[in-house]
PDB file of C-alpha atoms in Angstrom:
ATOM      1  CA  UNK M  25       8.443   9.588  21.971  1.00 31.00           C
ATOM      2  CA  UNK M  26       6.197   7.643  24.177  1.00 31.00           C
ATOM      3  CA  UNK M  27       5.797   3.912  23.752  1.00 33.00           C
ATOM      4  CA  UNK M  28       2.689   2.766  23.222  1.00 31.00           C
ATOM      5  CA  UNK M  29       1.322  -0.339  23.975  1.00 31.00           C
ATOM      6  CA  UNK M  30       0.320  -3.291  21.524  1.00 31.00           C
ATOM      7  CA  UNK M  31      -3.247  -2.724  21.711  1.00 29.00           C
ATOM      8  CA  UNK M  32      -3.588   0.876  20.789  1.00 29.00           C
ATOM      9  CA  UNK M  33      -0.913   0.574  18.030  1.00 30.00           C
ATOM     10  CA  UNK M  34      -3.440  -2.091  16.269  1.00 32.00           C
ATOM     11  CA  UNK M  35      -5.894   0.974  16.802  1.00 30.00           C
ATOM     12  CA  UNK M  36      -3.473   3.073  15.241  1.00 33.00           C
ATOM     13  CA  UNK M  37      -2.146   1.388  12.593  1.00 36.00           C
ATOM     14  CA  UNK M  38      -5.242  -0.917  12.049  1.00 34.00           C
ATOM     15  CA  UNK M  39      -3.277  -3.620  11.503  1.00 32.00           C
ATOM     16  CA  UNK M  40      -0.082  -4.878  13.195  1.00 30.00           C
ATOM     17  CA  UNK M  41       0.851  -6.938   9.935  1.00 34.00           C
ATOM     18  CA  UNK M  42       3.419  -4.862   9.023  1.00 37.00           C
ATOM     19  CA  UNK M  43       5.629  -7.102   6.413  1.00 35.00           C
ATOM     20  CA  UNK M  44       8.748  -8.211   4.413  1.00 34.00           C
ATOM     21  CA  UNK M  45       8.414  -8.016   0.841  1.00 37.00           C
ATOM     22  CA  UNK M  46       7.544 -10.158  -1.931  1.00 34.00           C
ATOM     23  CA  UNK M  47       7.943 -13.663   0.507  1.00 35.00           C
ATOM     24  CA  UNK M  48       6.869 -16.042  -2.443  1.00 35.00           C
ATOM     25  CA  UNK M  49       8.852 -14.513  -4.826  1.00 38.00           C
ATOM     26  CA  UNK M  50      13.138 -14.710  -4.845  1.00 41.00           C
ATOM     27  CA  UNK M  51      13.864 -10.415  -4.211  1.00 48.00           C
ATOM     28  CA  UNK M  52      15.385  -9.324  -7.411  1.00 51.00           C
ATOM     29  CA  UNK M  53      18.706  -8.360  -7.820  1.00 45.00           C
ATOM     30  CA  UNK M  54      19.154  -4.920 -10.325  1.00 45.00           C
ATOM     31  CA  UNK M  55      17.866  -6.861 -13.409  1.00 47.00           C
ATOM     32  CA  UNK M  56      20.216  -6.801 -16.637  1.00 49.00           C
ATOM     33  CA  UNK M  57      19.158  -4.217 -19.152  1.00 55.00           C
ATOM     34  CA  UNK M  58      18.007  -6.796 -22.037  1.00 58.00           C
ATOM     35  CA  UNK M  59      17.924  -5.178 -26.013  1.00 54.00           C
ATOM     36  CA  UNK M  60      14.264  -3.815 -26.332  1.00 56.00           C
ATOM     37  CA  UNK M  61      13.415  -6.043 -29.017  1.00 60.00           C
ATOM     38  CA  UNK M  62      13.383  -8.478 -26.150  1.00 77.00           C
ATOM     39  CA  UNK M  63      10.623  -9.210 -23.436  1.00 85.00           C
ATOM     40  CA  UNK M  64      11.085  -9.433 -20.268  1.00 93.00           C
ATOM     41  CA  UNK M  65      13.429 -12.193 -18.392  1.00 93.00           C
ATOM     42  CA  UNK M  66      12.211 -13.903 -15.815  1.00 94.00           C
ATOM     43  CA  UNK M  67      14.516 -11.472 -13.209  1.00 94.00           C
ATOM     44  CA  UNK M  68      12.733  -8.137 -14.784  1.00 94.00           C
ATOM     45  CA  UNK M  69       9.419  -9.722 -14.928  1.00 95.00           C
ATOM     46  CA  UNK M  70       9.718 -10.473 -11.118  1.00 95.00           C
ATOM     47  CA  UNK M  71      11.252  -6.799 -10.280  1.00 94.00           C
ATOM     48  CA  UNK M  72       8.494  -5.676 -12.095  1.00 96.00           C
ATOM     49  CA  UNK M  73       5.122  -7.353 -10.022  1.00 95.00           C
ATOM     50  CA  UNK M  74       7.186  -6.754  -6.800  1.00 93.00           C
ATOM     51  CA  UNK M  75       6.881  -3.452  -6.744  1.00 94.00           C
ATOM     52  CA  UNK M  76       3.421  -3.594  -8.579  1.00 96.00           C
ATOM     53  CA  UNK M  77       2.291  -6.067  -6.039  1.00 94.00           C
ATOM     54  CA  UNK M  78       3.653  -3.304  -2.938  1.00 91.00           C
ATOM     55  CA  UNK M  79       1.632  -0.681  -4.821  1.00 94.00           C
ATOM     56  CA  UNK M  80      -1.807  -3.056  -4.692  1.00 95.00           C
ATOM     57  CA  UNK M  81      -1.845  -3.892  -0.849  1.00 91.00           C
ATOM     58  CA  UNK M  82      -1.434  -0.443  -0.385  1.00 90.00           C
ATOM     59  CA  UNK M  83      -4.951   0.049  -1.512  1.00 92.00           C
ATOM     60  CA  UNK M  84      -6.670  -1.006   1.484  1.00 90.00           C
ATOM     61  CA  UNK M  85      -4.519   0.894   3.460  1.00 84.00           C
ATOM     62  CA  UNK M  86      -5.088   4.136   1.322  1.00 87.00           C
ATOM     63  CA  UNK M  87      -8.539   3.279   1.603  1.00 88.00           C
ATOM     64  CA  UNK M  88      -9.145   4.447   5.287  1.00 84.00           C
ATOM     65  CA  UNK M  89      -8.037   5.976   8.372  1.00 78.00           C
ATOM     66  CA  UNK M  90      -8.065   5.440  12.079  1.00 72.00           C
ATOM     67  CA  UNK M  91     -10.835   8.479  13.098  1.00 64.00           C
ATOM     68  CA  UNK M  92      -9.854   7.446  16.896  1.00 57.00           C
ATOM     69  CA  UNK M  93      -6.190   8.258  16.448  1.00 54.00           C
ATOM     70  CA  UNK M  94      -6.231  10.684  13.471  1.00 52.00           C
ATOM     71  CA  UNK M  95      -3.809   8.599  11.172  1.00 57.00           C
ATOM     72  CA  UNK M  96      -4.878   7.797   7.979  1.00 56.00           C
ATOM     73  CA  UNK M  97      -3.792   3.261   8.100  1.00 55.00           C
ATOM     74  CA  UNK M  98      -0.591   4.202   6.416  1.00 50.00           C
ATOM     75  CA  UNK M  99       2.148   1.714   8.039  1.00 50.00           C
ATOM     76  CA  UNK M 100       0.794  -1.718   7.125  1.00 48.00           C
ATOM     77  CA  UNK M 101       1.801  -2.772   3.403  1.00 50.00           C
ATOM     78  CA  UNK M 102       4.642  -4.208   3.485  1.00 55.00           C
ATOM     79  CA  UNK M 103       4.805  -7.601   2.287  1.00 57.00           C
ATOM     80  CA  UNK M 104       5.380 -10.537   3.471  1.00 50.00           C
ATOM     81  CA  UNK M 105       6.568 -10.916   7.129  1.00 47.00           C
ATOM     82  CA  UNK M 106       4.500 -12.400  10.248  1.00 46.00           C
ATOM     83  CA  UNK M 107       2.219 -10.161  11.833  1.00 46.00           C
ATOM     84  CA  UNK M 108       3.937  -8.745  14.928  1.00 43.00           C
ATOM     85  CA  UNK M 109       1.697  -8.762  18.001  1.00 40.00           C
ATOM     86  CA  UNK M 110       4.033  -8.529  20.551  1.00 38.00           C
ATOM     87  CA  UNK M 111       6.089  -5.394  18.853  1.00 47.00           C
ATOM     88  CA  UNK M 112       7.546  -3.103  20.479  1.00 55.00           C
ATOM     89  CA  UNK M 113       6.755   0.595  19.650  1.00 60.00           C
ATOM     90  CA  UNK M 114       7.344   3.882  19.910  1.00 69.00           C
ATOM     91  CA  UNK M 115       5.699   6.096  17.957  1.00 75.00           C
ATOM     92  CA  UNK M 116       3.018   9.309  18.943  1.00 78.00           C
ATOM     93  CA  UNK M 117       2.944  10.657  15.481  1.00 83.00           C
ATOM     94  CA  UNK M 118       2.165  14.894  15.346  1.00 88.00           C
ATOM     95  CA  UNK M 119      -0.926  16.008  14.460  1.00 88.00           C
ATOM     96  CA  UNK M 120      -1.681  18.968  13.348  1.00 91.00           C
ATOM     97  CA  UNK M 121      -4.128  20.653  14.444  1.00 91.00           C
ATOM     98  CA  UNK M 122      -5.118  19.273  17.595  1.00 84.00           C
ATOM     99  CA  UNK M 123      -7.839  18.528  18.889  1.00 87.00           C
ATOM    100  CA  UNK M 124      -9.272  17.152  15.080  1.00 86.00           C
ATOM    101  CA  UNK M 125     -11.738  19.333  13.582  1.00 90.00           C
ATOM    102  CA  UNK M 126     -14.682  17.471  11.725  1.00 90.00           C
ATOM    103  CA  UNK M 127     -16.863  20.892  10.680  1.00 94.00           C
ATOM    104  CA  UNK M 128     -19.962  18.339   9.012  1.00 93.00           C
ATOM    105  CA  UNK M 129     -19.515  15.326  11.624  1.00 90.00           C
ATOM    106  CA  UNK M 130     -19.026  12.962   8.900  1.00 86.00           C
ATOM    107  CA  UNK M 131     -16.488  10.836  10.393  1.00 83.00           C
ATOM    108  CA  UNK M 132     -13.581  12.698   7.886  1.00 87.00           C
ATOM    109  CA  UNK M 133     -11.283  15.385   9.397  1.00 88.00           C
ATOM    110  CA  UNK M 134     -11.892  18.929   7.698  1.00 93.00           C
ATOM    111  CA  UNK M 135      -7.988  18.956   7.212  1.00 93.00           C
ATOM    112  CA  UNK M 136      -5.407  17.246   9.149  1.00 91.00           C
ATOM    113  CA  UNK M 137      -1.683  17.285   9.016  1.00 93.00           C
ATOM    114  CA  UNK M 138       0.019  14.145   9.961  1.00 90.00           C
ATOM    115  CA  UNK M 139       4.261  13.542  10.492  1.00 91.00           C
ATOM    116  CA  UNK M 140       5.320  10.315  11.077  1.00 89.00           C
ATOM    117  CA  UNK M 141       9.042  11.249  12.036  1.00 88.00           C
ATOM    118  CA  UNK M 142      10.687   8.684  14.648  1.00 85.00           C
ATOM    119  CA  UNK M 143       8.174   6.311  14.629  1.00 85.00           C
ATOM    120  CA  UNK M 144       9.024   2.788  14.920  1.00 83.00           C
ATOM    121  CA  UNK M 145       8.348  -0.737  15.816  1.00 78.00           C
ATOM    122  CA  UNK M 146      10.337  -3.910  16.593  1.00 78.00           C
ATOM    123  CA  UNK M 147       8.991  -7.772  16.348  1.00 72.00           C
ATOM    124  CA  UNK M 148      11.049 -10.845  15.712  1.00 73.00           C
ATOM    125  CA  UNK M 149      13.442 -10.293  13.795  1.00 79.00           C
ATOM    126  CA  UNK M 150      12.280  -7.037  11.755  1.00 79.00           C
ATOM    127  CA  UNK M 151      12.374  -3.562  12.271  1.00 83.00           C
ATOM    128  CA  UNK M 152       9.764  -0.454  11.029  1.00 83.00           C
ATOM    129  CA  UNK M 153      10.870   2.876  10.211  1.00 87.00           C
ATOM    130  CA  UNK M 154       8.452   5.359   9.338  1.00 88.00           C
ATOM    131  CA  UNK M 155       9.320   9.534   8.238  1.00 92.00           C
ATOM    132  CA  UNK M 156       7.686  11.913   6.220  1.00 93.00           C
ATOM    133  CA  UNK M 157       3.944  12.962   6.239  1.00 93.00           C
ATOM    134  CA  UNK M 158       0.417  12.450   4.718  1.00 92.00           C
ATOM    135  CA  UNK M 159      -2.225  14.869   4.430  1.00 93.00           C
ATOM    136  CA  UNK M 160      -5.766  13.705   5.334  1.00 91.00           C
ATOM    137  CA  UNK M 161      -8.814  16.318   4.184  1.00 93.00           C
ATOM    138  CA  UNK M 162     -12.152  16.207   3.232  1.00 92.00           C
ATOM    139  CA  UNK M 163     -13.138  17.534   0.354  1.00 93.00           C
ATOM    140  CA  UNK M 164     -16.693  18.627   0.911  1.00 92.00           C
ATOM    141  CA  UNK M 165     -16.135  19.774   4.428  1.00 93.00           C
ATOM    142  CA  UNK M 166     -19.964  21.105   4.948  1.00 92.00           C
ATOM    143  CA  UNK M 167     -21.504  18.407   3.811  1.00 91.00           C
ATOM    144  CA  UNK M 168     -21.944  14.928   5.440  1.00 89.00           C
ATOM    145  CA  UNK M 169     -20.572  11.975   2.811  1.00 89.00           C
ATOM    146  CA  UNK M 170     -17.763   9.474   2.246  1.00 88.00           C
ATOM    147  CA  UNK M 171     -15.355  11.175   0.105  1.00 90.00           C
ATOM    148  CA  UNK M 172     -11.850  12.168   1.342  1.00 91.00           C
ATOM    149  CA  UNK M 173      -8.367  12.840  -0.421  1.00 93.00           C
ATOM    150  CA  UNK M 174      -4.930  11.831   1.235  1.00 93.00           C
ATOM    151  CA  UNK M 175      -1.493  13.233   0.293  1.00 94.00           C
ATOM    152  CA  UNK M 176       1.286  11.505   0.860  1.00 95.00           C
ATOM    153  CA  UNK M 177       4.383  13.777   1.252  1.00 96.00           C
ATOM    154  CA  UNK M 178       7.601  11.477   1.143  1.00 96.00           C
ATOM    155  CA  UNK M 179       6.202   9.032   3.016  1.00 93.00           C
ATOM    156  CA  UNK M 180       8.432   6.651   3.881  1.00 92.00           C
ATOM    157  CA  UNK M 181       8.361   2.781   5.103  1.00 89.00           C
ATOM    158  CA  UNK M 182      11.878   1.318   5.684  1.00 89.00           C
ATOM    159  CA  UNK M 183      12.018  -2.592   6.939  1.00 86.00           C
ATOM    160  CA  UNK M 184      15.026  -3.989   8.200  1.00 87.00           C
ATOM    161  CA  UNK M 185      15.623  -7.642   8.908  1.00 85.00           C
ATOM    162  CA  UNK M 186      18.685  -8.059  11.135  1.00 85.00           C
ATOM    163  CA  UNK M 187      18.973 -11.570  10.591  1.00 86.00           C
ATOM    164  CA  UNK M 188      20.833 -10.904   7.232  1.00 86.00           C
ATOM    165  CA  UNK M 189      21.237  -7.093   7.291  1.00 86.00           C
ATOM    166  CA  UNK M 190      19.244  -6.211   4.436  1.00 88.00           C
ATOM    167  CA  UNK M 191      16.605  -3.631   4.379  1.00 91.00           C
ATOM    168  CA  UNK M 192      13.328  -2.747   1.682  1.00 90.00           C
ATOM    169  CA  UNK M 193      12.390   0.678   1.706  1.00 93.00           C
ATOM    170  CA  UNK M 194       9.359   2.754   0.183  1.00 93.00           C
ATOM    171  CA  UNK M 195       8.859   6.263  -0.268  1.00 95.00           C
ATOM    172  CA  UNK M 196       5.795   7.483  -1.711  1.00 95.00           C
ATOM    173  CA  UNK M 197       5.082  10.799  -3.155  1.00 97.00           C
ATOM    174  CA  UNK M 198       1.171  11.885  -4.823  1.00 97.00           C
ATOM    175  CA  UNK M 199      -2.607  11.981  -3.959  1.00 96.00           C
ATOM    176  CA  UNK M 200      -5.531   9.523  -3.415  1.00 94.00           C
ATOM    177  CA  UNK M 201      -9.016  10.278  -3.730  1.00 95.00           C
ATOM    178  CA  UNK M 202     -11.553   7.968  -2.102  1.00 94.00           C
ATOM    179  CA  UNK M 203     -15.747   8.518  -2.435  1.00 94.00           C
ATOM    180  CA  UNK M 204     -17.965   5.608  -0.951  1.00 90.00           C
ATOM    181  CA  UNK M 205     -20.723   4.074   0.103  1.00 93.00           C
ATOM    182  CA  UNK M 206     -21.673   2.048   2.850  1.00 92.00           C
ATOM    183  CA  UNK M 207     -20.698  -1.066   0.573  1.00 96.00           C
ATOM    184  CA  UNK M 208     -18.136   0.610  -2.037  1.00 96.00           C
ATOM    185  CA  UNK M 209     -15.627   2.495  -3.191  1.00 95.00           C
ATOM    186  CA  UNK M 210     -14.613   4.475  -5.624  1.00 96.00           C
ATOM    187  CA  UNK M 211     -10.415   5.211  -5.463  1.00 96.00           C
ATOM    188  CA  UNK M 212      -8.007   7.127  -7.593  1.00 96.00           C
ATOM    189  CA  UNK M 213      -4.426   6.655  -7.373  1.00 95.00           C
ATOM    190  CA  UNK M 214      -1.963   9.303  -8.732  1.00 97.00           C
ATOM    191  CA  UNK M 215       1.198   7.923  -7.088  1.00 96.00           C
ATOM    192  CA  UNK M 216       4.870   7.598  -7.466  1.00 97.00           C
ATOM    193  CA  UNK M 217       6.310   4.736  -5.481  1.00 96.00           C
ATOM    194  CA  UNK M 218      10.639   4.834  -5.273  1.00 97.00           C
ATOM    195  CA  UNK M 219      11.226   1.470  -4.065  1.00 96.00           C
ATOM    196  CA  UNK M 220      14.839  -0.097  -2.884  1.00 95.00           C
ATOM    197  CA  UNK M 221      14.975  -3.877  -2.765  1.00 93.00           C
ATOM    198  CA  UNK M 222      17.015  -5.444  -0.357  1.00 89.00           C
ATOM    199  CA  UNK M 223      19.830  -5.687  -3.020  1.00 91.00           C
ATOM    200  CA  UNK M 224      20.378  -2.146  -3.167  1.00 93.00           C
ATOM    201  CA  UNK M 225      18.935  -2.271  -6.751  1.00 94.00           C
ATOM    202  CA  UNK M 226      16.234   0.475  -7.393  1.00 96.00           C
ATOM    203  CA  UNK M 227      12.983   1.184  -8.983  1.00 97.00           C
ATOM    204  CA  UNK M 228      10.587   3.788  -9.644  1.00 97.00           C
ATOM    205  CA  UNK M 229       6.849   3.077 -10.335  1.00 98.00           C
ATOM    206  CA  UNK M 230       4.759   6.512 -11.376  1.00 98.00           C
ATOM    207  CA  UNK M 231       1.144   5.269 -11.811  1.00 97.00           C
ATOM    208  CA  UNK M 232      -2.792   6.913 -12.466  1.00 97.00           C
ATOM    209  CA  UNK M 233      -4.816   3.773 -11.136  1.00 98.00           C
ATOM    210  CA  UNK M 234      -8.601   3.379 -10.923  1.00 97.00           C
ATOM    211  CA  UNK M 235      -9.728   0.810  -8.421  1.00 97.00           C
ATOM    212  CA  UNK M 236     -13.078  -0.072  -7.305  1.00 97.00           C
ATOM    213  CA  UNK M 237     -13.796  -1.667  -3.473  1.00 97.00           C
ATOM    214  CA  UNK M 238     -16.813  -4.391  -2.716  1.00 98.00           C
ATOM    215  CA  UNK M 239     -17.535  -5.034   0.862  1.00 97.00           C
ATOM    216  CA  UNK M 240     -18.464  -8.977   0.603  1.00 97.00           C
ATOM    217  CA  UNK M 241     -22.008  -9.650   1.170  1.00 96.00           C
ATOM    218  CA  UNK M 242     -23.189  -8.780   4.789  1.00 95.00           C
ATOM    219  CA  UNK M 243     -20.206  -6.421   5.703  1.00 95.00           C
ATOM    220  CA  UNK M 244     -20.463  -2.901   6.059  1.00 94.00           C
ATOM    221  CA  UNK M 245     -17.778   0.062   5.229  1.00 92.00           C
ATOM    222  CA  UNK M 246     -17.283   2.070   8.622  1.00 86.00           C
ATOM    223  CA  UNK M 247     -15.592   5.449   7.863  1.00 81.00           C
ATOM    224  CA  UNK M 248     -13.083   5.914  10.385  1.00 79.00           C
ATOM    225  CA  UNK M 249     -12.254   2.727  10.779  1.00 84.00           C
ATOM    226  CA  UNK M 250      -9.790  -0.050   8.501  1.00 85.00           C
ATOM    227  CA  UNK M 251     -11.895  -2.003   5.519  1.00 91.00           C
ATOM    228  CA  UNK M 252     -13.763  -5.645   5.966  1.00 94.00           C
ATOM    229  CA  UNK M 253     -12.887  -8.000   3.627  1.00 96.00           C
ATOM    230  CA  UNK M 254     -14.380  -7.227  -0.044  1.00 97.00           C
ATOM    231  CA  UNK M 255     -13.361  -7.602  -3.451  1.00 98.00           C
ATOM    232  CA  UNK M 256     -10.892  -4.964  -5.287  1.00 98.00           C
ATOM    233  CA  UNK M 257     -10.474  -4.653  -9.235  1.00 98.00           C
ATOM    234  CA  UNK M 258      -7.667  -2.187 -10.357  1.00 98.00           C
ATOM    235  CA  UNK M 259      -7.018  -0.878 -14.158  1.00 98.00           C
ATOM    236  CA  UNK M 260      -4.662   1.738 -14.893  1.00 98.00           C
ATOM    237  CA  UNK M 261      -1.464   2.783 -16.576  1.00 97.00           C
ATOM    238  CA  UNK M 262       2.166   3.818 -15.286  1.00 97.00           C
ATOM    239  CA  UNK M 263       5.667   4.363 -15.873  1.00 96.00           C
ATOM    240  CA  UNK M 264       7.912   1.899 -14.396  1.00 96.00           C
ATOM    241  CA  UNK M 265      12.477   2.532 -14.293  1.00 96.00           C
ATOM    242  CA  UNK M 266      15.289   1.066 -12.504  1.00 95.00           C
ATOM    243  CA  UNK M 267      18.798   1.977 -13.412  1.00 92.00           C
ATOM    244  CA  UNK M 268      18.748   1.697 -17.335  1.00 90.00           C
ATOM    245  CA  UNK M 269      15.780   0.315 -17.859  1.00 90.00           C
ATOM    246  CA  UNK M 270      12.618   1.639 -18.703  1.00 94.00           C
ATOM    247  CA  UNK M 271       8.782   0.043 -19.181  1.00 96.00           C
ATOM    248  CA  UNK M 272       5.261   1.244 -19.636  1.00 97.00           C
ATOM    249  CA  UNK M 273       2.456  -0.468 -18.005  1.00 98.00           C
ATOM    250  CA  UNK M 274      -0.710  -1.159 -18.184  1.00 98.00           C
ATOM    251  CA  UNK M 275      -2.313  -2.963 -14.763  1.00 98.00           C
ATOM    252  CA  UNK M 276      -5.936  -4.412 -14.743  1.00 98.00           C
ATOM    253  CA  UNK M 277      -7.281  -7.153 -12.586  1.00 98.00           C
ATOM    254  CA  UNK M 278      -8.540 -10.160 -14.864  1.00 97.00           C
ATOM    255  CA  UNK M 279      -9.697 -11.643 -11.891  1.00 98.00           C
ATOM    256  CA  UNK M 280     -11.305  -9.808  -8.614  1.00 98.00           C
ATOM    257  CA  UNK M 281      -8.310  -9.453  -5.811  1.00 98.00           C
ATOM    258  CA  UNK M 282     -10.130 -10.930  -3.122  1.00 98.00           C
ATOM    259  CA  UNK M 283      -9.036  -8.904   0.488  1.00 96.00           C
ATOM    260  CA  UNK M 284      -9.185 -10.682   3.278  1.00 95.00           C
ATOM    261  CA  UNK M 285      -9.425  -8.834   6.684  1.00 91.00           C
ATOM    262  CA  UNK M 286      -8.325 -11.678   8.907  1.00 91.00           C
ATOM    263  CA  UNK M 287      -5.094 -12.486   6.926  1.00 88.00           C
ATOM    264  CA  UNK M 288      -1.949 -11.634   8.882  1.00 81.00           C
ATOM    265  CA  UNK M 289       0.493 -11.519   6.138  1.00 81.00           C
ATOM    266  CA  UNK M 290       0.907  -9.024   3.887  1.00 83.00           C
ATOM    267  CA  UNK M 291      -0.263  -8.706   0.847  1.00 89.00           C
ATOM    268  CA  UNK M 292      -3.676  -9.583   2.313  1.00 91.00           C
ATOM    269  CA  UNK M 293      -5.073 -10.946  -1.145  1.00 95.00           C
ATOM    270  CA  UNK M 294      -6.115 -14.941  -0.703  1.00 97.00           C
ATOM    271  CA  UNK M 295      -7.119 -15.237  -4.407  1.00 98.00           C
ATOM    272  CA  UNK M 296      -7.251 -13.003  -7.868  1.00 98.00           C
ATOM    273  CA  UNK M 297      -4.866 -12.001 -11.233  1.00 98.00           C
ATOM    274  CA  UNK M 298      -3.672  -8.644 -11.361  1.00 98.00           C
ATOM    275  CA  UNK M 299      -2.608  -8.792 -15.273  1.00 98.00           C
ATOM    276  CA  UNK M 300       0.671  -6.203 -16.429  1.00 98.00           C
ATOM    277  CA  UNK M 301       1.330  -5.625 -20.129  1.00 98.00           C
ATOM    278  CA  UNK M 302       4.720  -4.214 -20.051  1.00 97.00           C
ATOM    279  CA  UNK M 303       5.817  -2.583 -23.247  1.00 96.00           C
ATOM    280  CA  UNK M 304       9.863  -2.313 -23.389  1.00 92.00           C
ATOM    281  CA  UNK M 305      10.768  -1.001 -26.747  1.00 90.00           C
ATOM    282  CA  UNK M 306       9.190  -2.522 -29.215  1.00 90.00           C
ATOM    283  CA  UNK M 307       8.342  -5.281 -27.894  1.00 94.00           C
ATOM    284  CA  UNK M 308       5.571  -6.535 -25.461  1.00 96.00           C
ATOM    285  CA  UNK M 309       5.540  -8.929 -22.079  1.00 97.00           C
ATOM    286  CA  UNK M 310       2.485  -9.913 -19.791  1.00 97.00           C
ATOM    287  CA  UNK M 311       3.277 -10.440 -16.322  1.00 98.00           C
ATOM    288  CA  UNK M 312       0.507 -12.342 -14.374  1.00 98.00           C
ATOM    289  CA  UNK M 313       0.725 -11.955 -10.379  1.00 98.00           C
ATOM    290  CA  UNK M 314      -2.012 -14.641  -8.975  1.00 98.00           C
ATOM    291  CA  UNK M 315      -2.437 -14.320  -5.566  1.00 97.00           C
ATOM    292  CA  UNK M 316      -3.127 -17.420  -3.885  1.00 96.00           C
ATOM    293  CA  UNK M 317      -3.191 -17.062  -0.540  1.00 96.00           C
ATOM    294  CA  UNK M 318      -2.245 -14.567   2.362  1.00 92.00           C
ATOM    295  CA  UNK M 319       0.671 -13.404   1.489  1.00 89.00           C
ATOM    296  CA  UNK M 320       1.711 -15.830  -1.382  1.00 93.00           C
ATOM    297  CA  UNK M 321       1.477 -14.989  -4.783  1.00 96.00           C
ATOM    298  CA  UNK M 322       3.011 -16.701  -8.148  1.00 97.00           C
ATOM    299  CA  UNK M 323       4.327 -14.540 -11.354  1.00 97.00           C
ATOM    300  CA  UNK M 324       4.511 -16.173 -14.874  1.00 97.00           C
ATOM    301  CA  UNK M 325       5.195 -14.378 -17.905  1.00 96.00           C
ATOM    302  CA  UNK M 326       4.241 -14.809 -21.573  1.00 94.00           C
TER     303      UNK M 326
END
């Protein structure tokens, strides 16, 4: 594949903060199965709003796509790492078809196929690996509005930091519908996330989110083009296992996620509570992840 320069890969990928995970928080190791009479430990509790935390900056991303390029914003959420402005890339990912078809000249492709296979990116000390594919169509292709779906087919982010060796992947498998305005947005996430932390330990979150988008006052939602900064609030239910155990969740924000479209961390939340009730067994756990800054956020339990 081609490289392609710095510039047009912040085009294409809309944002060249592509990140470590979870850099305020200590990466779990697999978390001991505790009796289910039990909340969560402190361990669980953090495996838990890592991978929760993952599936929330993805929002943006999922959000919107790069009309110039054809890519839906799909590499950027991972969290935690520098923003890397002086990568190194290679990566022309195939589109089919080609040239882009946009039948109601809406700004949203009628239907467009997009494979990410042996695309990457170097900076510092970190290394991106993308594969698999995401679907990009609009679902009222005659008639001029904001609404398009997304599928993501195995689509798969794999960071490697070669100062210790250890890698983070996620692959993620489902659909996302967005409808909008010029100031909001509507977004449904049906979405299975299989996440590998740098341990080796593994986790799989299945989730049917509801989230809602708020351009902050003065800014304006360009289709075609990544999100200003804006509020998000999230409520929803999943599934969440790794090795033998086995939660169910239920997300909301008790305070507004605040996105911030100058941060250059991931996740690019500067303030906001997204609130987990994990049930395990019989018994019940809240995990609070308060995001306090770019890229820093705190989890307690109770």
């Amino acid at each position: 594949m081609r490289p392609v320069p710095p510039t047009a890969w912040r085009l294409a990928a809309g944002t060249l903060t592509v990140a470590l995970f979870a850099a305020c928080t200590t990466s779990p190791t697999a978390a001991p199965s505790t009796p289910s009479n039990q909340g969560l430990s402190q361990p669980e509790a953090n495996a838990v709003a890592e991978v929760v935390a993952t599936d929330a900056a993805a929002l943006p991303a999922g959000a919107a796509f790069d009309w110039a390029f054809g890519v839906p914003f799909a590499p950027a959420p991972m969290l935690g790492a520098p923003a890397m402005a002086t990568a190194s890339v290679s990566c022309t990912p195939t589109r089919t078809p080609s040239p882009v078809v946009d039948t109601d000249k809406d700004g949203v492709p009628d239907s467009l196929h997009v494979d990410f296979t042996g695309c990457s990116f170097t900076g510092g000390t970190f290394t991106l690996t993308l594969s698999g594919a995401i679907d990009l169509v609009d679902p009222t292709p005659t008639v001029a509005d904001r609404a398009f779906r997304t599928r993501y087919d195995s689509f798969t982010r794999s960071l490697k930091n070669s100062t210790d060796g250890s890698t983070r992947t996620v692959v993620e498998n489902g659909v996302r519908e967005v409808l909008g305005t010029a100031t909001s947005l509507l977004l449904t996430d049906t979405m299975q996330t299989d996440y590998t932390f740098a341990t080796g330990a593994k986790a799989s979150h299945v989730r049917k989110w509801a989230s809602t988008f708020t351009a902050d006052q003065g800014q304006t939602i360009q289709m075609g083009w990544h999100l200003p900064s804006g509020t998000w609030n999230i409520s929803g239910s999943s599934s969440w296992t790794s090795g033998t155990n086995s939660y169910a969740l239920s997300v909301k924000t008790t305070q507004p996620l605040h996105f911030n479209a100058s941060c250059t961390v991931e996740p690019r939340f500067d303030a906001g509570t997204l609130t987990i009730v994990v049930t395990k067994g019989t018994t019940t756990t809240t995990v609070s992840i308060q995001f306090t800054a770019c890229g820093q956020y705190t989890v307690t339990r109770s």
